[in-house]
């Protein structure tokens, strides 16, 4: 829109296609080819096979998918509730207090995820709250890392929300609880759905903190991929990576479809 000459627009699109292809499509294509490779000695694979998918599916891939999905849904739902609650609560505070308290949600985002995992491991390895070796510490780690994104999305939605709707509801005698459930939250629905989708995707791909705290029997997909590639089994790790991409993409598309039906868009 900002480039008027036709030749300029063509050049912009060509640069975009080049960058998108090199930075996004090419790495994904290499992973896909690696997951299907029987032998790769040249520029391209010399043979293709589905054996790597068969091996990971017959192995612990099913348990890893379950662990990732359960962790992602639980952590994202908890982050959605707490982040939305905090954003709504801070809106009625003064601007200075809102900024200062809002910064608390973003502190974990400024800390490397490995450090978050180490901190949780040290903090919860002794009574009275012993979480080390349990599934709960994985949920807590993911919640700590993704809650800031929910808070940020909902806060942005509230900033764009016109107060007229709530004021009209109040003038008609609507109680605060009724106004929240029937006016504010429906208007925030697109932002809530976007926040849940973003945090779920982040949780599905989280590795740094998870590899520090995960207990035996609760190995998420990123941890399984890291373990396979660390042992030199690159092709099996690529196959498991494509399973992670497919599972995340299918669930996000399903969530988007449900959101559109709920909002009538």
mmCIF file of C-alpha atoms in Angstrom:
data_model
loop_
_atom_site.group_PDB
_atom_site.id
_atom_site.type_symbol
_atom_site.label_atom_id
_atom_site.label_comp_id
_atom_site.label_asym_id
_atom_site.label_seq_id
_atom_site.Cartn_x
_atom_site.Cartn_y
_atom_site.Cartn_z
ATOM 1 C CA UNK A 1 0.000 0.000 0.000
ATOM 2 C CA UNK A 2 2.914 2.384 0.646
ATOM 3 C CA UNK A 3 4.710 1.533 -2.625
ATOM 4 C CA UNK A 4 2.923 2.945 -5.654
ATOM 5 C CA UNK A 5 5.002 1.870 -8.694
ATOM 6 C CA UNK A 6 4.195 -1.636 -9.963
ATOM 7 C CA UNK A 7 7.889 -2.493 -10.228
ATOM 8 C CA UNK A 8 8.373 -1.469 -6.603
ATOM 9 C CA UNK A 9 5.525 -3.687 -5.420
ATOM 10 C CA UNK A 10 6.920 -6.615 -7.392
ATOM 11 C CA UNK A 11 10.336 -6.066 -5.808
ATOM 12 C CA UNK A 12 8.823 -5.918 -2.309
ATOM 13 C CA UNK A 13 6.892 -9.151 -2.872
ATOM 14 C CA UNK A 14 10.014 -10.826 -4.266
ATOM 15 C CA UNK A 15 12.041 -9.830 -1.195
ATOM 16 C CA UNK A 16 9.252 -11.028 1.091
ATOM 17 C CA UNK A 17 9.023 -14.375 -0.747
ATOM 18 C CA UNK A 18 12.793 -14.820 -0.532
ATOM 19 C CA UNK A 19 12.987 -14.032 3.174
ATOM 20 C CA UNK A 20 9.895 -16.102 4.002
ATOM 21 C CA UNK A 21 11.212 -19.038 1.998
ATOM 22 C CA UNK A 22 14.721 -18.934 3.469
ATOM 23 C CA UNK A 23 13.826 -18.178 7.087
ATOM 24 C CA UNK A 24 10.569 -20.111 7.507
ATOM 25 C CA UNK A 25 9.820 -22.606 4.751
ATOM 26 C CA UNK A 26 13.344 -23.917 4.140
ATOM 27 C CA UNK A 27 14.026 -25.076 7.751
ATOM 28 C CA UNK A 28 10.602 -26.718 7.941
ATOM 29 C CA UNK A 29 11.142 -28.399 4.570
ATOM 30 C CA UNK A 30 14.517 -29.755 5.731
ATOM 31 C CA UNK A 31 12.921 -31.179 8.888
ATOM 32 C CA UNK A 32 10.155 -32.769 6.820
ATOM 33 C CA UNK A 33 12.663 -34.305 4.403
ATOM 34 C CA UNK A 34 14.778 -35.538 7.327
ATOM 35 C CA UNK A 35 11.751 -37.254 8.853
ATOM 36 C CA UNK A 36 11.202 -39.149 5.576
ATOM 37 C CA UNK A 37 14.838 -39.895 4.801
ATOM 38 C CA UNK A 38 16.114 -43.417 4.550
ATOM 39 C CA UNK A 39 19.607 -42.296 3.561
ATOM 40 C CA UNK A 40 20.971 -38.800 2.977
ATOM 41 C CA UNK A 41 24.473 -38.569 1.547
ATOM 42 C CA UNK A 42 24.094 -35.803 -1.025
ATOM 43 C CA UNK A 43 22.258 -32.529 -1.450
ATOM 44 C CA UNK A 44 18.933 -34.369 -1.368
ATOM 45 C CA UNK A 45 17.930 -37.665 0.261
ATOM 46 C CA UNK A 46 18.734 -40.732 -1.796
ATOM 47 C CA UNK A 47 15.739 -42.677 -0.456
ATOM 48 C CA UNK A 48 12.503 -41.959 1.385
ATOM 49 C CA UNK A 49 10.788 -44.001 4.070
ATOM 50 C CA UNK A 50 8.100 -43.826 6.750
ATOM 51 C CA UNK A 51 10.125 -46.014 9.063
ATOM 52 C CA UNK A 52 11.038 -43.142 11.406
ATOM 53 C CA UNK A 53 7.387 -42.285 11.958
ATOM 54 C CA UNK A 54 6.613 -45.925 12.603
ATOM 55 C CA UNK A 55 9.445 -46.179 15.126
ATOM 56 C CA UNK A 56 8.466 -43.093 17.128
ATOM 57 C CA UNK A 57 4.749 -43.977 17.085
ATOM 58 C CA UNK A 58 5.439 -47.495 18.322
ATOM 59 C CA UNK A 59 7.738 -46.082 20.972
ATOM 60 C CA UNK A 60 6.892 -43.431 23.564
ATOM 61 C CA UNK A 61 5.542 -40.825 21.132
ATOM 62 C CA UNK A 62 1.959 -41.391 22.258
ATOM 63 C CA UNK A 63 2.846 -40.729 25.882
ATOM 64 C CA UNK A 64 4.807 -37.627 24.894
ATOM 65 C CA UNK A 65 1.878 -36.247 22.880
ATOM 66 C CA UNK A 66 -0.441 -36.844 25.830
ATOM 67 C CA UNK A 67 1.978 -35.183 28.259
ATOM 68 C CA UNK A 68 2.372 -32.136 25.998
ATOM 69 C CA UNK A 69 -1.366 -31.747 25.380
ATOM 70 C CA UNK A 70 -2.364 -32.129 29.028
ATOM 71 C CA UNK A 71 0.397 -29.768 30.176
ATOM 72 C CA UNK A 72 -0.458 -27.227 27.468
ATOM 73 C CA UNK A 73 -4.186 -27.204 28.168
ATOM 74 C CA UNK A 74 -3.809 -27.095 31.962
ATOM 75 C CA UNK A 75 -1.129 -24.401 32.017
ATOM 76 C CA UNK A 76 -2.872 -22.280 29.356
ATOM 77 C CA UNK A 77 -6.251 -22.488 31.100
ATOM 78 C CA UNK A 78 -4.718 -21.486 34.425
ATOM 79 C CA UNK A 79 -2.782 -18.668 32.756
ATOM 80 C CA UNK A 80 -5.942 -17.476 31.013
ATOM 81 C CA UNK A 81 -7.906 -17.283 34.264
ATOM 82 C CA UNK A 82 -5.149 -15.624 36.293
ATOM 83 C CA UNK A 83 -4.006 -13.272 33.523
ATOM 84 C CA UNK A 84 -7.526 -12.112 32.683
ATOM 85 C CA UNK A 85 -8.379 -11.719 36.368
ATOM 86 C CA UNK A 86 -5.243 -9.637 36.979
ATOM 87 C CA UNK A 87 -5.866 -7.453 33.923
ATOM 88 C CA UNK A 88 -9.455 -6.793 34.981
ATOM 89 C CA UNK A 89 -8.438 -6.088 38.570
ATOM 90 C CA UNK A 90 -5.617 -3.707 37.656
ATOM 91 C CA UNK A 91 -7.875 -1.730 35.323
ATOM 92 C CA UNK A 92 -9.656 -0.156 38.284
ATOM 93 C CA UNK A 93 -6.355 0.879 39.906
ATOM 94 C CA UNK A 94 -4.510 4.054 39.140
ATOM 95 C CA UNK A 95 -2.286 4.243 36.069
ATOM 96 C CA UNK A 96 0.902 4.187 38.159
ATOM 97 C CA UNK A 97 -0.183 1.204 40.225
ATOM 98 C CA UNK A 98 -1.349 -0.607 37.099
ATOM 99 C CA UNK A 99 2.048 -0.198 35.433
ATOM 100 C CA UNK A 100 4.031 -1.232 38.518
ATOM 101 C CA UNK A 101 1.961 -4.316 39.310
ATOM 102 C CA UNK A 102 1.696 -5.199 35.639
ATOM 103 C CA UNK A 103 5.481 -5.460 35.460
ATOM 104 C CA UNK A 104 5.354 -8.383 37.886
ATOM 105 C CA UNK A 105 3.697 -10.539 35.235
ATOM 106 C CA UNK A 106 6.480 -9.846 32.753
ATOM 107 C CA UNK A 107 9.415 -10.591 35.067
ATOM 108 C CA UNK A 108 9.486 -14.344 34.203
ATOM 109 C CA UNK A 109 9.611 -13.431 30.505
ATOM 110 C CA UNK A 110 12.866 -11.535 31.103
ATOM 111 C CA UNK A 111 14.492 -14.562 32.753
ATOM 112 C CA UNK A 112 15.858 -17.495 30.689
ATOM 113 C CA UNK A 113 13.508 -20.467 30.889
ATOM 114 C CA UNK A 114 16.339 -22.698 32.121
ATOM 115 C CA UNK A 115 16.798 -20.345 35.082
ATOM 116 C CA UNK A 116 13.068 -20.496 35.806
ATOM 117 C CA UNK A 117 13.256 -24.292 35.829
ATOM 118 C CA UNK A 118 16.290 -24.272 38.100
ATOM 119 C CA UNK A 119 14.604 -21.818 40.474
ATOM 120 C CA UNK A 120 11.507 -23.989 40.726
ATOM 121 C CA UNK A 121 13.631 -27.079 41.223
ATOM 122 C CA UNK A 122 15.464 -25.481 44.140
ATOM 123 C CA UNK A 123 12.372 -23.866 45.647
ATOM 124 C CA UNK A 124 10.144 -26.946 45.603
ATOM 125 C CA UNK A 125 12.588 -29.745 46.401
ATOM 126 C CA UNK A 126 12.062 -29.531 50.162
ATOM 127 C CA UNK A 127 9.061 -29.449 52.514
ATOM 128 C CA UNK A 128 6.618 -27.918 53.173
ATOM 129 C CA UNK A 129 5.799 -27.777 49.439
ATOM 130 C CA UNK A 130 7.563 -30.716 47.788
ATOM 131 C CA UNK A 131 6.840 -30.733 44.051
ATOM 132 C CA UNK A 132 10.113 -32.094 42.710
ATOM 133 C CA UNK A 133 9.487 -35.338 40.850
ATOM 134 C CA UNK A 134 5.797 -34.638 40.246
ATOM 135 C CA UNK A 135 3.771 -33.588 37.213
ATOM 136 C CA UNK A 136 2.649 -30.483 39.121
ATOM 137 C CA UNK A 137 6.072 -28.841 38.888
ATOM 138 C CA UNK A 138 5.951 -29.113 35.079
ATOM 139 C CA UNK A 139 2.542 -27.409 35.087
ATOM 140 C CA UNK A 140 3.865 -24.669 37.379
ATOM 141 C CA UNK A 141 6.916 -24.096 35.167
ATOM 142 C CA UNK A 142 4.789 -23.695 32.037
ATOM 143 C CA UNK A 143 2.312 -21.458 33.851
ATOM 144 C CA UNK A 144 5.078 -19.155 35.088
ATOM 145 C CA UNK A 145 6.520 -18.818 31.591
ATOM 146 C CA UNK A 146 3.280 -18.188 29.665
ATOM 147 C CA UNK A 147 1.113 -16.194 32.090
ATOM 148 C CA UNK A 148 2.673 -12.878 31.022
ATOM 149 C CA UNK A 149 1.419 -13.345 27.459
ATOM 150 C CA UNK A 150 -2.157 -13.870 28.603
ATOM 151 C CA UNK A 151 -1.979 -10.799 30.803
ATOM 152 C CA UNK A 152 -0.545 -8.731 27.951
ATOM 153 C CA UNK A 153 -3.192 -9.826 25.423
ATOM 154 C CA UNK A 154 -6.115 -9.229 27.785
ATOM 155 C CA UNK A 155 -4.697 -5.883 28.897
ATOM 156 C CA UNK A 156 -4.434 -4.825 25.255
ATOM 157 C CA UNK A 157 -8.037 -5.874 24.700
ATOM 158 C CA UNK A 158 -9.229 -3.905 27.703
ATOM 159 C CA UNK A 159 -7.323 -0.833 26.492
ATOM 160 C CA UNK A 160 -9.255 -0.977 23.218
ATOM 161 C CA UNK A 161 -12.582 -1.721 24.865
ATOM 162 C CA UNK A 162 -14.892 1.272 24.927
ATOM 163 C CA UNK A 163 -16.226 1.948 28.450
ATOM 164 C CA UNK A 164 -19.562 3.044 26.977
ATOM 165 C CA UNK A 165 -20.955 -0.506 26.896
ATOM 166 C CA UNK A 166 -20.247 -1.103 30.569
ATOM 167 C CA UNK A 167 -21.516 2.331 31.539
ATOM 168 C CA UNK A 168 -24.778 1.743 29.692
ATOM 169 C CA UNK A 169 -25.173 -1.626 31.414
ATOM 170 C CA UNK A 170 -24.545 0.010 34.795
ATOM 171 C CA UNK A 171 -27.044 2.770 34.075
ATOM 172 C CA UNK A 172 -29.652 0.076 33.362
ATOM 173 C CA UNK A 173 -29.079 -1.452 36.779
ATOM 174 C CA UNK A 174 -26.721 -4.296 35.888
ATOM 175 C CA UNK A 175 -24.750 -5.580 38.850
ATOM 176 C CA UNK A 176 -20.935 -5.871 38.548
ATOM 177 C CA UNK A 177 -21.022 -9.659 38.216
ATOM 178 C CA UNK A 178 -23.723 -9.533 35.542
ATOM 179 C CA UNK A 179 -21.867 -6.767 33.702
ATOM 180 C CA UNK A 180 -18.669 -8.828 33.762
ATOM 181 C CA UNK A 181 -20.220 -12.061 32.455
ATOM 182 C CA UNK A 182 -22.640 -10.597 29.937
ATOM 183 C CA UNK A 183 -20.859 -7.465 28.697
ATOM 184 C CA UNK A 184 -17.121 -7.317 29.386
ATOM 185 C CA UNK A 185 -16.092 -10.935 28.839
ATOM 186 C CA UNK A 186 -18.095 -11.390 25.587
ATOM 187 C CA UNK A 187 -16.439 -8.250 24.200
ATOM 188 C CA UNK A 188 -13.048 -9.648 25.241
ATOM 189 C CA UNK A 189 -13.710 -13.085 23.745
ATOM 190 C CA UNK A 190 -11.440 -12.623 20.686
ATOM 191 C CA UNK A 191 -8.565 -11.490 22.909
ATOM 192 C CA UNK A 192 -9.139 -14.353 25.348
ATOM 193 C CA UNK A 193 -9.129 -16.881 22.510
ATOM 194 C CA UNK A 194 -5.981 -15.350 21.022
ATOM 195 C CA UNK A 195 -4.271 -15.422 24.417
ATOM 196 C CA UNK A 196 -5.165 -19.082 24.947
ATOM 197 C CA UNK A 197 -3.964 -20.040 21.480
ATOM 198 C CA UNK A 198 -0.668 -18.194 21.897
ATOM 199 C CA UNK A 199 0.080 -19.612 25.338
ATOM 200 C CA UNK A 200 -0.900 -23.133 24.260
ATOM 201 C CA UNK A 201 1.492 -22.964 21.306
ATOM 202 C CA UNK A 202 4.264 -21.645 23.571
ATOM 203 C CA UNK A 203 3.635 -24.415 26.087
ATOM 204 C CA UNK A 204 3.725 -27.108 23.392
ATOM 205 C CA UNK A 205 7.185 -25.930 22.308
ATOM 206 C CA UNK A 206 8.676 -25.191 25.734
ATOM 207 C CA UNK A 207 11.944 -27.018 26.460
ATOM 208 C CA UNK A 208 14.330 -25.044 28.682
ATOM 209 C CA UNK A 209 12.445 -25.176 31.975
ATOM 210 C CA UNK A 210 10.782 -28.526 31.252
ATOM 211 C CA UNK A 211 14.052 -30.380 30.766
ATOM 212 C CA UNK A 212 15.106 -29.182 34.227
ATOM 213 C CA UNK A 213 12.020 -30.337 36.135
ATOM 214 C CA UNK A 214 10.205 -33.124 34.266
ATOM 215 C CA UNK A 215 9.708 -36.353 36.236
ATOM 216 C CA UNK A 216 10.095 -39.880 34.810
ATOM 217 C CA UNK A 217 6.983 -40.893 32.914
ATOM 218 C CA UNK A 218 5.988 -37.336 31.961
ATOM 219 C CA UNK A 219 8.206 -36.537 28.989
ATOM 220 C CA UNK A 220 6.842 -33.823 26.698
ATOM 221 C CA UNK A 221 7.423 -33.789 22.945
ATOM 222 C CA UNK A 222 10.207 -31.144 22.996
ATOM 223 C CA UNK A 223 12.079 -33.138 25.653
ATOM 224 C CA UNK A 224 11.705 -36.327 23.590
ATOM 225 C CA UNK A 225 12.959 -34.522 20.486
ATOM 226 C CA UNK A 226 15.930 -33.148 22.404
ATOM 227 C CA UNK A 227 16.754 -36.609 23.783
ATOM 228 C CA UNK A 228 16.620 -38.226 20.333
ATOM 229 C CA UNK A 229 18.799 -35.608 18.646
ATOM 230 C CA UNK A 230 21.215 -35.562 21.579
ATOM 231 C CA UNK A 231 21.751 -39.301 21.027
ATOM 232 C CA UNK A 232 22.394 -38.638 17.325
ATOM 233 C CA UNK A 233 19.054 -40.010 16.089
ATOM 234 C CA UNK A 234 18.366 -36.962 13.928
ATOM 235 C CA UNK A 235 15.846 -38.554 11.585
ATOM 236 C CA UNK A 236 13.641 -39.881 14.414
ATOM 237 C CA UNK A 237 13.858 -36.472 16.104
ATOM 238 C CA UNK A 238 12.719 -34.844 12.859
ATOM 239 C CA UNK A 239 9.758 -37.226 12.635
ATOM 240 C CA UNK A 240 8.749 -36.397 16.195
ATOM 241 C CA UNK A 241 9.168 -32.681 15.392
ATOM 242 C CA UNK A 242 6.681 -32.991 12.532
ATOM 243 C CA UNK A 243 4.245 -34.752 14.873
ATOM 244 C CA UNK A 244 4.606 -31.819 17.280
ATOM 245 C CA UNK A 245 3.997 -29.308 14.463
ATOM 246 C CA UNK A 246 0.954 -31.221 13.203
ATOM 247 C CA UNK A 247 -0.592 -31.649 16.664
ATOM 248 C CA UNK A 248 -0.130 -27.986 17.539
ATOM 249 C CA UNK A 249 -1.435 -26.779 14.184
ATOM 250 C CA UNK A 250 -4.538 -28.988 14.252
ATOM 251 C CA UNK A 251 -5.471 -27.883 17.756
ATOM 252 C CA UNK A 252 -4.910 -24.198 16.996
ATOM 253 C CA UNK A 253 -7.037 -24.426 13.844
ATOM 254 C CA UNK A 254 -9.742 -26.197 15.827
ATOM 255 C CA UNK A 255 -9.628 -23.513 18.495
ATOM 256 C CA UNK A 256 -9.891 -20.792 15.863
ATOM 257 C CA UNK A 257 -12.919 -22.490 14.331
ATOM 258 C CA UNK A 258 -14.648 -22.817 17.700
ATOM 259 C CA UNK A 259 -13.899 -19.170 18.466
ATOM 260 C CA UNK A 260 -15.394 -17.998 15.168
ATOM 261 C CA UNK A 261 -18.566 -19.942 15.786
ATOM 262 C CA UNK A 262 -18.844 -18.615 19.335
ATOM 263 C CA UNK A 263 -18.334 -15.007 18.277
ATOM 264 C CA UNK A 264 -20.445 -15.345 15.129
ATOM 265 C CA UNK A 265 -17.660 -14.090 12.847
#
